[in-house]
Amino acid sequence: MDMVNRLVRAAEDGDVAVVAQLLDAGVEVDAPSVGGRTALDLAVHAGHDETVRVLLAAGADPRQKAGGYGELTPLCLAAMYGHTAVVGVLLDAGAPTGAQGRLRYVPLVLAATTGEHGHPDTVDLLLRHGADINGAMKDKTPLEWAATFGQVQMVHQLLARGATPTARALGEARVRARARAKWSPADMEGKYALTVEALRAAGIED
C-alpha cells in the first residue's frame, strides 16, 4: 500500500498517530486514494474529530469535495451524519454554512432532516455559528423541509430558535397528513398530524 492510501486508511480508522507520522513524512494531505476519496473526506464520514483537526492543521481544504460521488463538502457530510464534534472542528477551520458543493446542499437542512429526528445538537451548533435558519435549499427553508419529512421534534426546535413559520410548511405537512390518514385512519396522531398541530400553534393559518 502506498503512502497516500496508508494515510487515507489511517484517517478513516481514526489513527491519529499514524496520520501525523505520514504527514510528517511528507504525504500530501489532500491526495486522493485509489478509491478517489481523501483522508479528510473519510475521517469526516467516520466521525473522527481529532483526526479531522490534525488534517486541517496540516492544510487539508475544508471546502473540498466529499462523499462517495463528490456531491458533498466535509461540512455537509458531517452535518448529514450528525457528527457534531466534527462539525465544530470544520466550522472553526472556516467552513462556510451556506449552500455549497455541486448540488448546493445546505448543512443546516441536512442536519435538520436526516435520521429519524434530525440531529438537534448539530442544528444548534450550526445556528450558533451563524447558519441562516431561513436559508433555502432548492427553494425550501429548513423548517419547510422538516415539515415535508414530518420531523416533529425538529419543527418544534426550529420554531423555538426563530424559524419563520410559513404557509408552505403547513401545506407540505397537511398534504402528507391527509395521505397518511387516508391510508391509515387510525393514525390521527401520526407525525404529519403532529407537525400540522405544531405549525398551527406557531400562528400559521389554514
mmCIF file of C-alpha atoms in Angstrom:
data_model
loop_
_atom_site.group_PDB
_atom_site.id
_atom_site.type_symbol
_atom_site.label_atom_id
_atom_site.label_comp_id
_atom_site.label_asym_id
_atom_site.label_seq_id
_atom_site.Cartn_x
_atom_site.Cartn_y
_atom_site.Cartn_z
ATOM 1 C CA MET A 1 0.000 0.000 0.000
ATOM 2 C CA ASP A 2 1.489 3.347 -0.996
ATOM 3 C CA MET A 3 1.805 6.259 1.389
ATOM 4 C CA VAL A 4 -1.336 8.105 0.261
ATOM 5 C CA ASN A 5 -3.513 5.035 0.671
ATOM 6 C CA ARG A 6 -1.961 4.420 4.079
ATOM 7 C CA LEU A 7 -2.846 7.984 5.083
ATOM 8 C CA VAL A 8 -6.432 7.658 3.903
ATOM 9 C CA ARG A 9 -6.848 4.305 5.634
ATOM 10 C CA ALA A 10 -5.400 5.631 8.886
ATOM 11 C CA ALA A 11 -7.669 8.684 8.735
ATOM 12 C CA GLU A 12 -10.727 6.502 8.192
ATOM 13 C CA ASP A 13 -9.688 4.365 11.170
ATOM 14 C CA GLY A 14 -9.115 7.420 13.357
ATOM 15 C CA ASP A 15 -5.472 6.505 13.919
ATOM 16 C CA VAL A 16 -4.186 9.982 14.739
ATOM 17 C CA ALA A 17 -0.635 8.835 15.460
ATOM 18 C CA VAL A 18 -0.210 7.191 12.063
ATOM 19 C CA VAL A 19 -1.859 10.129 10.296
ATOM 20 C CA ALA A 20 0.553 12.550 11.972
ATOM 21 C CA GLN A 21 3.527 10.308 11.177
ATOM 22 C CA LEU A 22 2.642 10.094 7.484
ATOM 23 C CA LEU A 23 2.018 13.815 7.227
ATOM 24 C CA ASP A 24 5.385 14.483 8.864
ATOM 25 C CA ALA A 25 6.913 12.171 6.257
ATOM 26 C CA GLY A 26 5.617 14.465 3.531
ATOM 27 C CA VAL A 27 2.483 12.730 2.299
ATOM 28 C CA GLU A 28 0.223 15.227 0.547
ATOM 29 C CA VAL A 29 -2.705 15.834 2.880
ATOM 30 C CA ASP A 30 -5.420 16.105 0.214
ATOM 31 C CA ALA A 31 -4.147 13.484 -2.211
ATOM 32 C CA PRO A 32 -6.953 11.041 -3.132
ATOM 33 C CA SER A 33 -6.674 7.320 -2.547
ATOM 34 C CA VAL A 34 -7.179 4.746 -5.287
ATOM 35 C CA GLY A 35 -10.884 4.978 -4.434
ATOM 36 C CA GLY A 36 -10.878 8.685 -5.171
ATOM 37 C CA ARG A 37 -11.545 9.894 -1.628
ATOM 38 C CA THR A 38 -9.238 11.895 0.591
ATOM 39 C CA ALA A 39 -8.153 11.437 4.186
ATOM 40 C CA LEU A 40 -10.328 14.352 5.327
ATOM 41 C CA ASP A 41 -13.361 13.035 3.471
ATOM 42 C CA LEU A 42 -13.199 9.614 5.131
ATOM 43 C CA ALA A 43 -12.229 10.928 8.561
ATOM 44 C CA VAL A 44 -15.294 13.188 8.473
ATOM 45 C CA HIS A 45 -17.513 10.332 7.295
ATOM 46 C CA ALA A 46 -16.332 8.181 10.185
ATOM 47 C CA GLY A 47 -16.770 10.982 12.733
ATOM 48 C CA HIS A 48 -13.136 11.184 13.895
ATOM 49 C CA ASP A 49 -12.938 14.774 15.115
ATOM 50 C CA GLU A 50 -9.350 14.606 16.372
ATOM 51 C CA THR A 51 -8.177 13.176 13.070
ATOM 52 C CA VAL A 52 -10.063 15.888 11.227
ATOM 53 C CA ARG A 53 -8.377 18.510 13.392
ATOM 54 C CA VAL A 54 -4.916 17.121 12.594
ATOM 55 C CA LEU A 55 -5.639 17.022 8.856
ATOM 56 C CA LEU A 56 -6.942 20.580 8.820
ATOM 57 C CA ALA A 57 -3.913 21.781 10.759
ATOM 58 C CA ALA A 58 -1.771 20.164 8.059
ATOM 59 C CA GLY A 59 -3.541 22.166 5.370
ATOM 60 C CA ALA A 60 -6.482 19.994 4.302
ATOM 61 C CA ASP A 61 -9.090 22.057 2.450
ATOM 62 C CA PRO A 62 -12.326 22.242 4.485
ATOM 63 C CA ARG A 63 -14.226 23.121 1.276
ATOM 64 C CA GLN A 64 -13.088 20.157 -0.796
ATOM 65 C CA LYS A 65 -15.397 17.643 -2.457
ATOM 66 C CA ALA A 66 -16.610 14.859 -0.187
ATOM 67 C CA GLY A 67 -18.938 11.887 -0.277
ATOM 68 C CA GLY A 68 -18.992 8.819 -2.459
ATOM 69 C CA TYR A 69 -19.760 10.820 -5.598
ATOM 70 C CA GLY A 70 -18.095 14.092 -4.675
ATOM 71 C CA GLU A 71 -21.536 15.610 -4.250
ATOM 72 C CA LEU A 72 -20.973 16.964 -0.744
ATOM 73 C CA THR A 73 -18.491 19.020 1.216
ATOM 74 C CA PRO A 74 -16.923 17.896 4.506
ATOM 75 C CA LEU A 75 -19.348 20.076 6.480
ATOM 76 C CA CYS A 76 -22.369 18.727 4.615
ATOM 77 C CA LEU A 77 -21.160 15.179 5.198
ATOM 78 C CA ALA A 78 -20.641 15.747 8.927
ATOM 79 C CA ALA A 79 -23.998 17.511 9.273
ATOM 80 C CA MET A 80 -25.817 14.712 7.462
ATOM 81 C CA TYR A 81 -24.473 12.098 9.883
ATOM 82 C CA GLY A 82 -24.864 14.273 12.979
ATOM 83 C CA HIS A 83 -21.144 14.268 13.775
ATOM 84 C CA THR A 84 -21.451 17.375 15.921
ATOM 85 C CA ALA A 85 -17.844 17.442 17.145
ATOM 86 C CA VAL A 86 -16.585 17.176 13.580
ATOM 87 C CA VAL A 87 -18.940 19.957 12.507
ATOM 88 C CA GLY A 88 -17.439 22.146 15.220
ATOM 89 C CA VAL A 89 -13.874 21.458 14.065
ATOM 90 C CA LEU A 90 -14.782 22.285 10.460
ATOM 91 C CA LEU A 91 -16.588 25.481 11.428
ATOM 92 C CA ASP A 92 -13.593 26.575 13.494
ATOM 93 C CA ALA A 93 -11.457 25.986 10.389
ATOM 94 C CA GLY A 94 -13.591 28.364 8.360
ATOM 95 C CA ALA A 95 -16.014 26.029 6.594
ATOM 96 C CA PRO A 96 -18.967 28.075 5.263
ATOM 97 C CA THR A 97 -22.512 27.369 6.397
ATOM 98 C CA GLY A 98 -24.420 28.384 3.261
ATOM 99 C CA ALA A 99 -25.294 26.411 0.135
ATOM 100 C CA GLN A 100 -22.241 24.522 -1.075
ATOM 101 C CA GLY A 101 -20.932 21.703 -3.232
ATOM 102 C CA ARG A 102 -22.025 20.952 -6.770
ATOM 103 C CA LEU A 103 -25.580 20.199 -5.644
ATOM 104 C CA ARG A 104 -25.756 23.321 -3.455
ATOM 105 C CA TYR A 105 -26.678 21.473 -0.303
ATOM 106 C CA VAL A 106 -27.226 23.467 2.890
ATOM 107 C CA PRO A 107 -25.651 21.877 6.001
ATOM 108 C CA LEU A 108 -28.446 23.084 8.285
ATOM 109 C CA VAL A 109 -31.105 21.408 6.139
ATOM 110 C CA LEU A 110 -29.155 18.145 6.110
ATOM 111 C CA ALA A 111 -28.709 18.234 9.885
ATOM 112 C CA ALA A 112 -32.394 19.008 10.378
ATOM 113 C CA THR A 113 -33.812 16.275 8.149
ATOM 114 C CA THR A 114 -31.553 13.212 8.183
ATOM 115 C CA GLY A 115 -32.121 10.453 10.704
ATOM 116 C CA GLU A 116 -35.374 9.721 12.480
ATOM 117 C CA HIS A 117 -35.491 13.039 14.320
ATOM 118 C CA GLY A 118 -32.785 15.056 12.637
ATOM 119 C CA HIS A 119 -29.662 15.944 14.623
ATOM 120 C CA PRO A 120 -30.685 18.548 17.235
ATOM 121 C CA ASP A 121 -27.210 19.175 18.678
ATOM 122 C CA THR A 122 -25.738 19.654 15.220
ATOM 123 C CA VAL A 123 -28.522 22.055 14.283
ATOM 124 C CA ASP A 124 -27.920 24.129 17.415
ATOM 125 C CA LEU A 125 -24.175 24.253 16.754
ATOM 126 C CA LEU A 126 -24.668 25.407 13.160
ATOM 127 C CA LEU A 127 -27.071 28.107 14.316
ATOM 128 C CA ARG A 128 -24.613 29.293 16.967
ATOM 129 C CA HIS A 129 -22.043 29.672 14.192
ATOM 130 C CA GLY A 130 -24.286 31.881 12.126
ATOM 131 C CA ALA A 131 -26.127 29.472 9.842
ATOM 132 C CA ASP A 132 -29.204 31.160 8.365
ATOM 133 C CA ILE A 133 -32.215 29.498 9.957
ATOM 134 C CA ASN A 134 -34.326 30.523 6.971
ATOM 135 C CA GLY A 135 -31.684 29.849 4.319
ATOM 136 C CA ALA A 136 -33.257 27.929 1.432
ATOM 137 C CA MET A 137 -32.092 24.732 -0.218
ATOM 138 C CA LYS A 138 -33.886 24.040 -3.505
ATOM 139 C CA ASP A 139 -36.390 26.778 -2.626
ATOM 140 C CA LYS A 140 -37.342 25.334 0.766
ATOM 141 C CA THR A 141 -36.259 26.567 4.191
ATOM 142 C CA PRO A 142 -35.051 24.159 6.889
ATOM 143 C CA LEU A 143 -38.480 24.396 8.557
ATOM 144 C CA GLU A 144 -40.263 23.585 5.308
ATOM 145 C CA TRP A 145 -38.009 20.590 4.710
ATOM 146 C CA ALA A 146 -38.571 19.375 8.277
ATOM 147 C CA ALA A 147 -42.328 19.694 7.777
ATOM 148 C CA THR A 148 -42.090 17.807 4.486
ATOM 149 C CA PHE A 149 -40.466 14.867 6.268
ATOM 150 C CA GLY A 150 -42.693 15.034 9.339
ATOM 151 C CA GLN A 151 -39.777 15.816 11.635
ATOM 152 C CA VAL A 152 -41.987 16.889 14.536
ATOM 153 C CA GLN A 153 -39.246 17.458 17.094
ATOM 154 C CA MET A 154 -37.164 19.393 14.608
ATOM 155 C CA VAL A 155 -40.128 21.563 13.633
ATOM 156 C CA HIS A 156 -40.535 22.472 17.308
ATOM 157 C CA GLN A 157 -36.805 23.111 17.663
ATOM 158 C CA LEU A 158 -36.553 25.332 14.595
ATOM 159 C CA LEU A 159 -39.630 27.323 15.583
ATOM 160 C CA ALA A 160 -38.201 27.798 19.077
ATOM 161 C CA ARG A 161 -34.949 29.061 17.556
ATOM 162 C CA GLY A 162 -36.746 31.652 15.445
ATOM 163 C CA ALA A 163 -37.536 29.971 12.131
ATOM 164 C CA THR A 164 -40.199 31.818 10.168
ATOM 165 C CA PRO A 165 -43.430 29.797 10.103
ATOM 166 C CA THR A 166 -44.715 29.693 6.537
ATOM 167 C CA ALA A 167 -47.882 28.625 4.801
ATOM 168 C CA ARG A 168 -45.759 26.383 2.630
ATOM 169 C CA ALA A 169 -44.522 24.453 5.669
ATOM 170 C CA LEU A 170 -48.093 23.915 6.812
ATOM 171 C CA GLY A 171 -49.179 22.948 3.311
ATOM 172 C CA GLU A 172 -46.410 20.346 2.984
ATOM 173 C CA ALA A 173 -47.369 18.761 6.304
ATOM 174 C CA ARG A 174 -51.121 18.878 5.630
ATOM 175 C CA VAL A 175 -50.846 17.105 2.271
ATOM 176 C CA ARG A 176 -48.895 14.289 3.855
ATOM 177 C CA ALA A 177 -51.141 14.169 6.944
ATOM 178 C CA ARG A 178 -54.198 13.688 4.745
ATOM 179 C CA ALA A 179 -52.485 10.995 2.710
ATOM 180 C CA ARG A 180 -51.423 9.188 5.886
ATOM 181 C CA ALA A 181 -54.929 9.408 7.392
ATOM 182 C CA LYS A 182 -56.446 8.038 4.196
ATOM 183 C CA TRP A 183 -54.042 5.121 4.206
ATOM 184 C CA SER A 184 -54.427 4.536 7.947
ATOM 185 C CA PRO A 185 -57.472 6.257 9.518
ATOM 186 C CA ALA A 186 -56.320 5.232 12.987
ATOM 187 C CA ASP A 187 -53.123 7.234 12.528
ATOM 188 C CA MET A 188 -54.652 10.571 13.559
ATOM 189 C CA GLU A 189 -51.727 11.252 15.873
ATOM 190 C CA GLY A 190 -49.103 10.433 13.255
ATOM 191 C CA LYS A 191 -46.013 12.545 12.740
ATOM 192 C CA TYR A 192 -47.535 14.661 9.990
ATOM 193 C CA ALA A 193 -50.659 15.394 12.004
ATOM 194 C CA LEU A 194 -48.472 16.451 14.926
ATOM 195 C CA THR A 195 -46.384 18.587 12.586
ATOM 196 C CA VAL A 196 -49.549 20.334 11.406
ATOM 197 C CA GLU A 197 -50.511 20.998 15.025
ATOM 198 C CA ALA A 198 -47.094 22.457 15.790
ATOM 199 C CA LEU A 199 -47.233 24.793 12.810
ATOM 200 C CA ARG A 200 -50.773 25.904 13.560
ATOM 201 C CA ALA A 201 -49.716 26.641 17.134
ATOM 202 C CA ALA A 202 -46.997 28.883 15.697
ATOM 203 C CA GLY A 203 -49.705 31.032 14.136
ATOM 204 C CA ILE A 204 -49.915 29.755 10.572
ATOM 205 C CA GLU A 205 -53.484 29.946 9.356
ATOM 206 C CA ASP A 206 -55.128 27.421 7.034
#
